[in-house]
Short mmCIF file of C-alpha atoms in Angstrom, two decimals:
data_model
loop_
_atom_site.label_atom_id
_atom_site.label_comp_id
_atom_site.label_asym_id
_atom_site.label_seq_id
_atom_site.Cartn_x
_atom_site.Cartn_y
_atom_site.Cartn_z
CA MET A 1 68.17 88.78 107.70
CA LYS A 2 69.79 87.07 104.77
CA LYS A 3 73.17 88.48 105.64
CA LEU A 4 72.77 87.82 109.35
CA LEU A 5 71.98 84.19 108.71
CA ASN A 6 75.13 83.62 106.78
CA ILE A 7 77.32 85.62 109.15
CA ARG A 8 76.06 83.53 112.06
CA TYR A 9 77.45 80.35 110.52
CA PHE A 10 80.44 82.16 109.09
CA LEU A 11 81.44 83.23 112.63
CA ILE A 12 80.98 79.69 113.93
CA GLY A 13 83.45 78.58 111.23
CA LEU A 14 85.88 81.26 112.20
CA ALA A 15 85.68 80.32 115.81
CA MET A 16 86.42 76.67 114.92
CA SER A 17 89.31 77.73 112.79
CA PHE A 18 90.75 79.80 115.62
CA PHE A 19 90.25 76.96 118.06
CA ALA A 20 92.06 74.49 115.76
CA ILE A 21 95.04 76.82 115.39
CA SER A 22 95.27 77.94 119.01
CA CYS A 23 94.97 74.60 120.91
CA VAL A 24 98.47 73.24 120.85
CA ASP A 25 98.98 72.17 124.48
CA LEU A 26 98.52 68.44 124.38
CA GLU A 27 98.44 68.22 128.17
CA GLU A 28 95.31 70.37 128.52
CA GLU A 29 92.29 68.82 130.17
CA VAL A 30 89.71 67.98 127.51
CA PHE A 31 86.14 68.77 128.47
CA SER A 32 84.53 67.67 125.24
CA ASP A 33 85.65 66.02 122.00
CA VAL A 34 84.51 67.43 118.64
CA THR A 35 85.14 64.85 115.99
CA ALA A 36 83.81 64.14 112.49
CA ASP A 37 81.68 61.39 114.03
CA ASN A 38 79.86 63.58 116.46
CA PHE A 39 79.99 67.04 114.98
CA PHE A 40 79.02 66.80 111.30
CA GLN A 41 75.41 65.71 111.93
CA THR A 42 73.26 68.64 110.95
CA GLU A 43 73.29 71.06 108.03
CA GLU A 44 74.17 73.93 110.35
CA GLU A 45 77.28 72.07 111.56
CA PHE A 46 78.42 71.53 107.99
CA ILE A 47 77.86 75.15 107.14
CA SER A 48 79.84 76.33 110.21
CA ALA A 49 82.82 74.25 108.95
CA LEU A 50 82.38 75.61 105.41
CA GLY A 51 82.89 79.10 106.90
CA GLN A 52 86.54 78.34 107.29
CA ALA A 53 86.95 77.98 103.53
CA TYR A 54 84.97 81.08 102.68
CA SER A 55 86.73 83.19 105.32
CA SER A 56 89.89 83.03 103.13
CA LEU A 57 88.05 85.31 100.71
CA GLY A 58 88.29 88.06 103.35
CA GLY A 59 91.67 88.99 101.82
CA LEU A 60 90.00 90.35 98.69
CA GLY A 61 89.13 93.81 99.96
CA ASN A 62 92.45 94.95 101.53
CA HIS A 63 95.79 96.30 100.46
CA SER A 64 98.71 94.38 98.96
CA GLY A 65 97.03 91.20 97.81
CA LEU A 66 95.33 89.70 94.73
CA TRP A 67 93.00 92.65 94.09
CA SER A 68 95.93 95.09 94.31
CA ILE A 69 98.25 93.23 91.88
CA ASN A 70 95.42 92.97 89.33
CA GLU A 71 94.30 96.60 89.59
CA LEU A 72 97.65 98.32 89.87
CA ALA A 73 98.99 96.34 86.89
CA SER A 74 96.01 97.58 84.79
CA ASP A 75 95.28 101.00 83.38
CA GLU A 76 92.61 101.67 86.02
CA ILE A 77 94.48 102.30 89.23
CA THR A 78 97.81 103.65 90.46
CA ILE A 79 99.30 104.82 93.72
CA SER A 80 101.54 107.84 93.31
CA THR A 81 104.51 108.44 95.54
CA LYS A 82 103.49 111.54 97.47
CA GLY A 83 106.73 112.93 98.79
CA GLY A 84 107.74 110.56 101.58
CA ASP A 85 104.49 108.58 101.41
CA TRP A 86 103.75 105.48 99.38
CA PHE A 87 107.14 104.75 97.83
CA ASP A 88 107.31 101.53 99.80
CA GLY A 89 110.58 100.41 98.31
CA GLY A 90 109.29 100.90 94.76
CA VAL A 91 106.96 97.80 94.84
CA LEU A 92 103.96 99.88 93.80
CA LEU A 93 105.75 101.48 90.84
CA GLN A 94 106.87 97.99 89.77
CA LEU A 95 103.29 96.89 89.50
CA HIS A 96 102.00 99.84 87.47
CA GLN A 97 105.05 100.17 85.23
CA HIS A 98 105.27 96.45 84.50
CA GLU A 99 108.65 95.96 86.02
CA PHE A 100 107.55 92.89 88.00
CA LEU A 101 110.17 91.26 90.24
CA PRO A 102 109.73 87.84 91.93
CA ASP A 103 110.58 89.31 95.34
CA ASN A 104 107.74 91.83 95.28
CA PRO A 105 105.84 91.06 98.52
CA PHE A 106 102.45 91.66 96.83
CA PHE A 107 102.96 88.51 94.75
CA ASN A 108 103.78 86.41 97.72
CA ASN A 109 100.77 87.77 99.62
CA SER A 110 98.53 86.90 96.66
CA TRP A 111 99.97 83.41 96.47
CA ASN A 112 99.45 82.79 100.15
CA PHE A 113 95.87 84.11 99.90
CA LEU A 114 95.12 81.67 97.00
CA TYR A 115 96.80 78.58 98.35
CA GLY A 116 95.50 79.28 101.85
CA GLY A 117 92.00 79.00 100.37
CA ILE A 118 92.90 75.94 98.33
CA ASN A 119 94.48 74.14 101.32
CA THR A 120 91.41 74.86 103.51
CA CYS A 121 89.12 73.46 100.83
CA ASN A 122 91.32 70.36 100.54
CA ARG A 123 91.26 69.83 104.31
CA LEU A 124 87.45 70.10 104.54
CA ILE A 125 86.93 67.88 101.49
CA PHE A 126 89.16 65.28 103.14
CA SER A 127 87.10 65.54 106.35
CA PHE A 128 83.75 65.33 104.60
CA GLU A 129 84.78 62.42 102.38
CA SER A 130 85.45 60.31 105.46
CA LEU A 131 81.85 60.66 106.65
CA ASP A 132 78.96 58.33 106.01
CA ASN A 133 76.46 61.19 105.88
CA PRO A 134 73.90 62.03 103.22
CA ASN A 135 74.78 65.73 103.47
CA SER A 136 78.46 65.20 102.54
CA PRO A 137 78.23 65.10 98.68
CA ALA A 138 76.46 68.38 98.37
CA PHE A 139 78.92 70.19 100.61
CA ILE A 140 81.91 68.52 98.92
CA ALA A 141 80.59 69.81 95.60
CA GLU A 142 80.37 73.31 97.07
CA LEU A 143 83.95 73.14 98.34
CA ARG A 144 85.20 71.91 94.97
CA ALA A 145 83.47 74.89 93.33
CA LEU A 146 85.11 77.25 95.73
CA ARG A 147 88.52 75.56 95.20
CA ALA A 148 87.95 75.98 91.41
CA LEU A 149 87.53 79.72 92.02
CA TYR A 150 90.81 79.94 93.89
CA TYR A 151 92.55 77.92 91.13
CA TYR A 152 90.98 80.10 88.42
CA TRP A 153 92.40 83.22 90.02
CA ALA A 154 95.78 81.54 90.59
CA MET A 155 96.02 80.36 87.01
CA ASP A 156 94.99 83.73 85.65
CA ALA A 157 97.64 85.53 87.72
CA PHE A 158 100.59 83.08 87.74
CA GLY A 159 99.82 80.66 84.90
CA ASN A 160 102.02 77.66 85.69
CA ILE A 161 101.31 76.66 89.23
CA PRO A 162 101.22 73.58 91.50
CA LEU A 163 98.08 71.48 91.41
CA VAL A 164 97.29 70.19 94.91
CA THR A 165 94.10 68.30 95.67
CA SER A 166 95.23 66.01 98.53
CA PHE A 167 95.30 67.18 102.11
CA THR A 168 97.54 64.29 103.18
CA GLU A 169 100.24 64.59 100.55
CA THR A 170 103.63 65.23 102.22
CA GLU A 171 105.84 65.73 99.17
CA PRO A 172 106.12 69.33 97.90
CA PRO A 173 104.33 69.64 94.53
CA GLY A 174 105.95 70.55 91.25
CA THR A 175 104.64 73.00 88.67
CA SER A 176 101.76 72.10 86.40
CA SER A 177 101.24 73.91 83.10
CA ARG A 178 98.55 76.50 82.66
CA THR A 179 96.71 74.22 80.28
CA GLU A 180 96.76 71.40 82.86
CA ILE A 181 95.34 73.76 85.48
CA TYR A 182 92.68 74.93 82.98
CA ASN A 183 91.66 71.36 82.25
CA PHE A 184 91.48 70.49 85.95
CA ILE A 185 89.25 73.47 86.75
CA LEU A 186 87.04 72.70 83.75
CA SER A 187 86.71 69.03 84.69
CA GLU A 188 85.83 69.92 88.30
CA LEU A 189 83.14 72.41 87.26
CA ASN A 190 81.61 70.08 84.68
CA GLU A 191 81.24 67.41 87.35
CA ILE A 192 79.92 69.50 90.19
CA ILE A 193 77.70 72.14 88.55
CA PRO A 194 74.67 69.77 88.40
CA LEU A 195 75.09 69.16 92.18
CA LEU A 196 75.08 72.81 93.31
CA PRO A 197 72.05 74.66 94.67
CA VAL A 198 70.10 76.96 92.31
CA ALA A 199 68.18 79.03 94.85
CA LYS A 200 68.89 82.74 95.47
CA ASP A 201 67.93 83.24 99.08
CA GLY A 202 69.30 83.50 102.59
CA THR A 203 70.49 79.89 102.62
CA THR A 204 72.80 80.41 99.58
CA TYR A 205 73.81 84.06 99.95
CA GLY A 206 77.62 84.40 99.84
CA ARG A 207 77.99 80.75 98.92
CA MET A 208 78.85 78.80 95.77
CA THR A 209 75.74 78.05 93.72
CA LYS A 210 75.25 76.67 90.20
CA TRP A 211 75.23 80.25 88.89
CA ALA A 212 78.51 81.27 90.52
CA ALA A 213 80.17 78.09 89.19
CA LEU A 214 78.77 78.82 85.75
CA MET A 215 80.37 82.30 85.97
CA ILE A 216 83.75 80.65 86.65
CA ARG A 217 83.30 78.29 83.69
CA MET A 218 82.13 81.15 81.48
CA LYS A 219 85.23 83.08 82.40
CA LEU A 220 87.41 80.07 81.53
CA TYR A 221 85.86 79.78 78.12
CA LEU A 222 86.01 83.54 77.53
CA ASN A 223 89.73 83.54 78.16
CA ALA A 224 90.43 80.08 76.70
CA GLU A 225 92.54 81.41 73.83
CA VAL A 226 94.82 83.15 76.30
CA TYR A 227 94.96 80.19 78.66
CA THR A 228 95.31 77.36 76.10
CA GLY A 229 95.69 78.84 72.63
CA THR A 230 92.21 77.61 71.57
CA PRO A 231 89.25 80.00 71.62
CA GLN A 232 85.91 78.81 73.04
CA TRP A 233 83.55 81.65 72.27
CA ALA A 234 80.54 79.45 71.62
CA LEU A 235 80.90 77.64 74.97
CA ALA A 236 81.36 81.00 76.72
CA ALA A 237 78.21 82.21 75.08
CA ALA A 238 76.24 79.13 76.13
CA ASP A 239 77.14 79.53 79.78
CA ALA A 240 76.36 83.24 79.73
CA LYS A 241 72.98 82.54 78.21
CA GLU A 242 72.15 79.99 80.84
CA ILE A 243 72.97 82.45 83.60
CA ILE A 244 71.05 85.31 81.93
CA ASN A 245 68.00 83.38 80.72
CA THR A 246 67.43 80.81 83.47
CA GLY A 247 69.21 82.24 86.51
CA PRO A 248 67.26 84.10 89.25
CA TYR A 249 68.97 87.46 88.50
CA SER A 250 68.03 90.79 86.96
CA LEU A 251 69.77 94.11 86.50
CA MET A 252 69.18 96.54 89.35
CA PRO A 253 67.45 99.74 88.13
CA SER A 254 70.36 101.69 89.56
CA TYR A 255 74.01 100.67 89.01
CA ARG A 256 74.95 102.27 92.32
CA ASP A 257 72.60 100.13 94.38
CA ASN A 258 74.83 97.03 93.83
CA PHE A 259 77.50 98.60 96.00
CA LEU A 260 75.61 100.25 98.85
CA ILE A 261 76.51 99.59 102.50
CA ASN A 262 73.55 97.21 102.68
CA ASN A 263 73.74 95.63 99.22
CA SER A 264 72.54 92.17 100.21
CA GLY A 265 69.25 92.88 98.44
CA SER A 266 70.80 93.30 95.03
CA THR A 267 69.01 91.29 92.32
CA GLU A 268 72.13 91.45 90.17
CA ASN A 269 74.98 90.22 92.44
CA ILE A 270 75.65 86.54 91.79
CA PHE A 271 78.42 85.85 94.28
CA VAL A 272 79.70 88.13 97.06
CA TYR A 273 81.87 87.96 100.12
CA PRO A 274 79.72 89.27 103.06
CA TYR A 275 81.96 91.69 104.91
CA ASP A 276 80.87 93.14 108.22
CA LYS A 277 82.75 95.90 110.05
CA VAL A 278 82.39 94.03 113.41
CA PHE A 279 82.26 90.33 112.61
CA ALA A 280 83.99 89.97 109.25
CA GLY A 281 86.44 92.84 108.74
CA GLY A 282 89.07 93.36 106.08
CA PHE A 283 87.31 95.54 103.48
CA ASN A 284 89.57 98.58 103.75
CA TRP A 285 88.96 100.67 100.61
CA VAL A 286 87.81 103.62 102.70
CA MET A 287 91.35 103.69 104.19
CA MET A 288 93.15 102.86 101.01
CA THR A 289 91.82 105.64 98.77
CA LEU A 290 90.58 108.63 100.77
CA HIS A 291 92.70 111.62 101.75
CA ILE A 292 93.90 111.79 105.32
CA ALA A 293 91.60 114.77 106.01
CA SER A 294 88.61 112.83 104.57
CA GLN A 295 88.21 111.49 108.09
CA SER A 296 86.19 114.71 108.75
CA THR A 297 83.97 114.17 105.66
CA PHE A 298 82.65 110.80 106.88
CA ASN A 299 83.43 111.18 110.65
CA LEU A 300 85.52 108.07 110.37
CA THR A 301 87.06 106.51 113.48
CA GLN A 302 90.51 106.45 111.86
CA GLN A 303 92.49 108.57 109.34
CA PRO A 304 92.56 107.23 105.78
CA TRP A 305 95.90 106.60 104.06
CA ASN A 306 95.62 108.75 100.91
CA GLY A 307 96.73 106.02 98.54
CA TYR A 308 94.83 104.48 95.62
CA GLN A 309 93.93 106.80 92.68
CA THR A 310 92.24 106.35 89.33
CA VAL A 311 94.43 106.83 86.24
CA GLU A 312 93.28 110.06 84.56
CA GLU A 313 92.82 108.60 81.10
CA PHE A 314 90.60 105.86 82.51
CA TYR A 315 88.46 108.38 84.30
CA ASN A 316 88.13 110.36 81.07
CA SER A 317 86.71 107.30 79.29
CA TYR A 318 83.43 108.00 81.00
CA ILE A 319 83.07 111.43 79.49
CA ASP A 320 81.43 111.87 76.10
CA PRO A 321 83.39 114.67 74.36
CA VAL A 322 80.49 115.40 72.01
CA LYS A 323 78.05 115.98 74.79
CA ASN A 324 80.58 117.68 77.07
CA PRO A 325 82.72 120.00 74.89
CA GLY A 326 85.53 121.61 76.79
CA VAL A 327 85.37 119.21 79.71
CA GLN A 328 88.77 117.71 78.79
CA GLY A 329 90.55 120.55 80.56
CA PRO A 330 94.18 120.40 81.74
CA VAL A 331 93.59 120.21 85.52
CA TRP A 332 90.38 118.50 86.72
CA ARG A 333 86.84 117.72 85.69
CA GLY A 334 84.64 117.62 88.77
CA LEU A 335 82.78 120.96 88.62
CA ALA A 336 82.57 120.94 84.88
CA LEU A 337 80.74 117.60 85.01
CA GLU A 338 78.38 118.77 87.77
CA GLN A 339 77.37 121.67 85.51
CA SER A 340 76.53 119.29 82.65
CA GLU A 341 73.49 117.62 84.15
CA GLY A 342 71.91 114.98 81.90
CA THR A 343 75.04 114.55 79.80
CA ILE A 344 77.20 112.32 81.94
CA ASP A 345 77.52 108.58 82.48
CA GLY A 346 75.64 107.62 85.61
CA ARG A 347 78.53 105.29 86.52
CA LEU A 348 80.63 108.30 87.45
CA SER A 349 79.32 107.38 90.91
CA ASN A 350 82.40 105.09 90.78
CA PHE A 351 84.53 108.13 91.67
CA LEU A 352 84.94 110.93 94.23
CA VAL A 353 86.06 114.12 92.45
CA GLY A 354 85.83 117.82 93.13
CA PRO A 355 85.82 119.90 96.31
CA GLN A 356 85.57 117.91 99.57
CA PHE A 357 83.65 119.04 102.64
CA ARG A 358 83.42 118.23 106.36
CA SER A 359 80.35 116.46 107.56
CA ASP A 360 78.94 119.81 108.68
CA GLY A 361 79.17 121.18 105.13
CA SER A 362 82.22 123.39 105.62
CA LEU A 363 85.04 123.26 103.12
CA LEU A 364 87.75 120.72 103.88
CA GLU A 365 91.32 121.97 103.65
CA ASP A 366 94.76 120.40 103.48
CA PRO A 367 97.42 122.53 105.22
CA GLY A 368 100.11 120.25 103.80
CA VAL A 369 99.19 120.96 100.15
CA GLU A 370 102.10 121.43 97.77
CA PRO A 371 102.61 125.13 96.90
CA PHE A 372 101.69 126.02 93.33
CA ASP A 373 104.06 127.94 91.06
CA ALA A 374 103.64 129.63 87.73
CA THR A 375 104.94 126.72 85.76
CA GLY A 376 102.08 124.52 86.89
CA ARG A 377 104.52 121.71 87.56
CA ASN A 378 105.37 121.89 91.21
CA GLY A 379 102.12 122.27 93.13
CA ASP A 380 98.37 121.98 93.40
CA PRO A 381 96.61 124.77 91.46
CA ASN A 382 93.53 124.34 93.71
CA GLY A 383 95.45 125.38 96.85
CA THR A 384 94.60 124.25 100.36
CA PRO A 385 90.88 123.39 99.79
CA ILE A 386 90.85 119.71 99.15
CA THR A 387 89.87 119.02 95.56
CA PHE A 388 90.16 115.51 94.16
CA MET A 389 91.46 116.14 90.63
CA PRO A 390 91.34 113.41 87.97
CA TYR A 391 94.59 115.10 86.81
CA LEU A 392 97.74 113.20 87.86
CA ASN A 393 100.90 115.23 87.55
CA GLU A 394 103.22 112.21 88.01
CA ILE A 395 103.37 109.03 90.03
CA TRP A 396 106.94 109.45 91.18
CA PRO A 397 108.59 111.19 93.03
CA GLN A 398 106.18 114.06 93.81
CA GLY A 399 102.67 113.06 93.10
CA LEU A 400 100.20 115.68 94.35
CA ARG A 401 98.39 114.78 97.56
CA GLN A 402 94.98 115.64 96.09
CA ALA A 403 95.54 114.23 92.57
CA GLY A 404 93.52 111.36 91.17
CA ALA A 405 89.80 110.59 91.24
CA ARG A 406 89.28 108.38 94.31
CA ILE A 407 87.55 105.05 94.31
CA GLY A 408 83.95 105.74 95.33
CA LYS A 409 82.34 102.63 93.90
CA TYR A 410 81.23 101.31 97.26
CA GLU A 411 79.22 103.59 99.55
CA PHE A 412 81.21 104.89 102.52
CA GLU A 413 79.49 104.84 105.88
CA MET A 414 79.09 108.03 107.86
CA GLY A 415 80.82 107.33 111.18
CA GLY A 416 82.41 104.22 109.78
CA THR A 417 85.51 102.38 110.87
CA ASN A 418 88.58 101.24 108.90
CA ASN A 419 86.46 98.16 108.02
CA MET A 420 83.51 98.43 105.63
CA SER A 421 80.25 96.41 105.82
CA ASN A 422 79.39 96.43 102.09
CA ASP A 423 79.39 92.92 100.62
CA PHE A 424 82.25 92.59 98.16
CA VAL A 425 80.96 91.71 94.66
CA VAL A 426 82.83 88.91 92.92
CA PHE A 427 80.34 88.10 90.14
CA ARG A 428 77.55 90.20 88.71
CA LEU A 429 74.84 89.70 86.02
CA SER A 430 76.13 92.67 84.01
CA ASP A 431 79.46 90.90 83.58
CA ALA A 432 77.64 87.88 82.13
CA ILE A 433 75.73 90.18 79.76
CA LEU A 434 78.87 91.92 78.52
CA SER A 435 80.67 88.55 78.28
CA LEU A 436 77.85 87.21 76.10
CA ALA A 437 78.08 90.34 74.00
CA GLU A 438 81.76 89.78 73.43
CA ALA A 439 81.36 86.12 72.64
CA GLU A 440 78.62 86.90 70.11
CA PHE A 441 80.75 89.68 68.64
CA ARG A 442 83.68 87.27 68.23
CA LEU A 443 81.34 84.77 66.55
CA GLY A 444 80.18 87.40 64.08
CA ASN A 445 76.76 87.95 65.62
CA THR A 446 77.15 91.74 65.82
CA THR A 447 73.41 92.59 65.98
CA GLU A 448 72.91 90.49 69.08
CA ALA A 449 76.15 91.79 70.60
CA LEU A 450 75.15 95.44 70.03
CA ALA A 451 71.77 94.98 71.67
CA LEU A 452 73.41 93.46 74.79
CA VAL A 453 75.94 96.27 75.16
CA ASN A 454 73.25 98.87 74.75
CA GLN A 455 71.23 97.18 77.52
CA ILE A 456 74.14 98.00 79.87
CA ARG A 457 74.48 101.54 78.52
CA GLU A 458 70.78 102.17 78.96
CA ARG A 459 70.92 101.13 82.60
CA ALA A 460 73.92 103.43 83.16
CA GLY A 461 71.72 106.41 82.23
CA ASN A 462 72.22 109.54 80.12
CA LEU A 463 74.01 107.67 77.37
CA ASP A 464 73.08 107.31 73.71
CA PRO A 465 73.09 103.73 72.39
CA PHE A 466 75.96 102.59 70.25
CA THR A 467 75.02 102.37 66.60
CA THR A 468 77.90 100.08 65.74
CA LEU A 469 80.08 97.81 67.93
CA THR A 470 83.85 97.63 67.62
CA GLU A 471 86.55 95.95 69.70
CA GLU A 472 87.52 99.41 70.94
CA ASN A 473 84.10 100.49 72.25
CA LEU A 474 83.31 96.97 73.59
CA LEU A 475 86.46 97.02 75.68
CA ALA A 476 85.78 100.58 76.84
CA GLU A 477 82.25 99.64 77.88
CA ARG A 478 83.54 96.66 79.87
CA GLY A 479 86.01 99.03 81.55
CA ARG A 480 83.37 101.59 82.53
CA GLU A 481 80.94 98.95 83.85
CA MET A 482 83.46 96.73 85.62
CA TYR A 483 85.75 99.33 87.19
CA VAL A 484 87.80 97.85 90.03
CA GLU A 485 85.98 94.52 89.94
CA MET A 486 89.28 92.74 89.25
CA THR A 487 88.55 92.16 85.55
CA ARG A 488 90.42 94.88 83.73
CA ARG A 489 93.90 93.34 83.54
CA GLN A 490 92.40 90.11 82.23
CA ASP A 491 90.28 92.10 79.67
CA LEU A 492 93.28 94.04 78.42
CA ILE A 493 95.21 90.81 77.90
CA ARG A 494 92.30 89.18 76.05
CA PHE A 495 91.79 92.21 73.80
CA LYS A 496 95.56 92.34 73.17
CA LYS A 497 95.88 95.87 74.65
CA TYR A 498 98.00 95.06 77.70
CA GLY A 499 101.16 97.17 77.93
CA GLU A 500 100.72 99.13 74.68
CA ALA A 501 102.64 102.32 73.95
CA TRP A 502 99.78 104.51 75.29
CA TRP A 503 100.12 102.93 78.76
CA PRO A 504 99.60 105.81 81.19
CA PHE A 505 102.59 106.58 83.40
CA GLN A 506 104.25 103.38 82.44
CA GLY A 507 107.61 105.06 82.03
CA MET A 508 107.12 108.37 83.85
CA ASN A 509 110.62 109.50 84.96
CA ARG A 510 111.96 106.18 83.63
CA PRO A 511 112.45 104.63 80.20
CA LYS A 512 109.19 103.22 78.87
CA ARG A 513 108.67 99.49 79.04
CA VAL A 514 106.35 98.84 76.18
CA HIS A 515 105.54 95.21 75.39
CA SER A 516 103.53 93.46 72.76
CA PRO A 517 100.64 91.02 73.17
CA GLY A 518 101.78 87.64 74.37
CA SER A 519 104.67 89.13 76.41
CA PHE A 520 105.89 87.16 79.41
CA LEU A 521 104.64 90.11 81.50
CA GLU A 522 101.10 88.88 81.00
CA LEU A 523 101.92 86.45 83.79
CA PHE A 524 103.16 87.51 87.19
CA PRO A 525 106.35 85.82 88.42
CA ILE A 526 106.22 82.87 90.82
CA PRO A 527 107.03 84.52 94.18
CA GLU A 528 110.65 84.11 95.20
CA PRO A 529 109.80 83.02 98.80
CA GLN A 530 107.72 80.15 97.37
CA ARG A 531 110.56 78.99 95.17
CA LEU A 532 112.95 79.09 98.11
CA ALA A 533 110.54 76.99 100.17
CA ASN A 534 109.82 74.58 97.31
CA PRO A 535 112.67 74.17 94.78
CA LYS A 536 110.39 72.05 92.59
CA LEU A 537 108.53 75.17 91.47
CA THR A 538 109.59 76.44 88.02
CA GLN A 539 109.81 80.17 87.47
CA ASN A 540 107.68 81.63 84.65
CA PRO A 541 109.68 82.47 81.47
CA GLY A 542 111.26 85.93 81.45
CA TYR A 543 111.84 86.18 85.18
CA ASN A 544 114.91 83.96 85.55
#
C-alpha cells in the first residue's frame, strides 16, 4: 500500500507533465483552466505536481546515463566488446579505460538527466513561491532538497558547473567553481533540513525527508577534501550519527532483502526511486546484464542484451583465500564457491555466476559460443552450456559472450518485462554506518571504526570480524557492501586509488593510461554539445 499510495500521485504528476508538454495548439477550445490559484489547494494536488520533479530520477536505472558513467569508470563494472556487439564506437572502452572525451554521448545524457531534474525543481519552486498557501513552504523545502541531490551528483561528476536557481532567467549561465557549488548545496541543506518531514511511512516513501537530506550533507562532508581541499570528517561523523542514532532505520536481517522485487518494506532503505514495470518504467538492469538466452531462465517477455559484467578482480574481493583455498582458479569460481558452504560472503548474492538453466530446470545453452582451442585464448572452455564466468579474457575486441559475473543485486522477476519493479535504492543505512566508520577512522578513533565495520560484516554472514582496520580493508568493505550503488568511483577518488597501475583492463590491447591521485581524470569533461549550446561554459582542465 505504501508504494501504491506514492505511485498514484506520481502518475498524476506525470500526466500533468505530459499535458503541459503536449498542449501547444493555442486555438484549442479550453474546457477547464488549471492554474496555481485553483489547483494547488490540497496536499494531494501539491504532491501530484511534485511527481514531475521526482520522475526525472527515472533515468537512474537505465543504460548510458549517470549510473553508467560512474560504474563503468570504476573498477566494478565493464562491458566487453563481444565480436560485433557492444563496441558502440568505442564510447564504453573510453569510460572504463579513462580515455574520456567531451563528445562521449554518455556524458551529455548524464548532464541532461541532472539539469532536467534541476530545471523542473526550479519551475515548481517558482510556482509554489507565488502562492499564498500554508502548504507551500514545506513543499518548497522538499524541492530544494531534491535539487540539492541533483546538484550534488552534478558537482561530483563534472565539478565546475553552472549554478541555476531561477526559472525565469533568460541569459545562459556561466560556470561556477566546484567550491561555489559545494557551498550552495551546503547552504541549502542547512536551511531546509529542519523543515523536512521525519516520518518513515507511506506519506514519505520515495520522497525527500530530513534523513535523505542528511545523507546528502554527510556525503558532502565525507568528500569535502576532494571537493574543496579542506577535510570535514567530524561534521560527516555528526550527520552519520544523527541518521544512525535518531533516524527510524535499522539494518535488515538479510542484505538481499533490500533489493527484492517488493522491497518497499525495507527498514534500511532511506531514499529510493519507486520503479514499477507498468506505471514507472526505466529500470532495465535485467536487459543490460543478462545473456540473450537468459530470457528462458526467467521467462522474460524480451531478450536481454548481454552487456554489463563485473570486473573479475572486484568479484574476487568477496572471496576469503584463507577459508577458500584453491578457489582463485584461472577460469571461473561459481561451482567452487557453491561447494564451500559456510565459508563465503553472503553478499555474493550480488552476482549471477555458474551454469544457467531454463525455467524448467534444463541446462541453458548458447549455440553461438566461441570455440575453445588448446591455447585457452580464443574461446570459452565451458563450451555451449551457458556458464557465467567471473573470468574476463579481454574487453576488446573479442570478449567472451559468457564471461563476467552478471549483476544480480536486484531480484529478477519470473515472467518479467524489460522494466523492473524493484525500487531503486539511492541511500541506505549501511552506507551511513560505513561512512561513520571511515570518519572515525580518519579522526583516529579506530576502536569505534572497527566495531562499525564489523557490524556490517556480521550482517553479511559467514565472515570473521576484522581484528584491525586499515585503509585497504575499509575501502574493500565499502566496495563489497555498496556494489553498483553508484558510490565506488567516488570512494576510489577519496581513498586516492582511482586509476592506479593495478587498474583492471585499463590498457588491454592499448597502452596503459595510469594516473595519479588528483589527476584531471577525476572529473568528467563538460559535454561538448552543452558547450556548443552555451559558449559561457568553461571546459574542465585537461580536456581542451
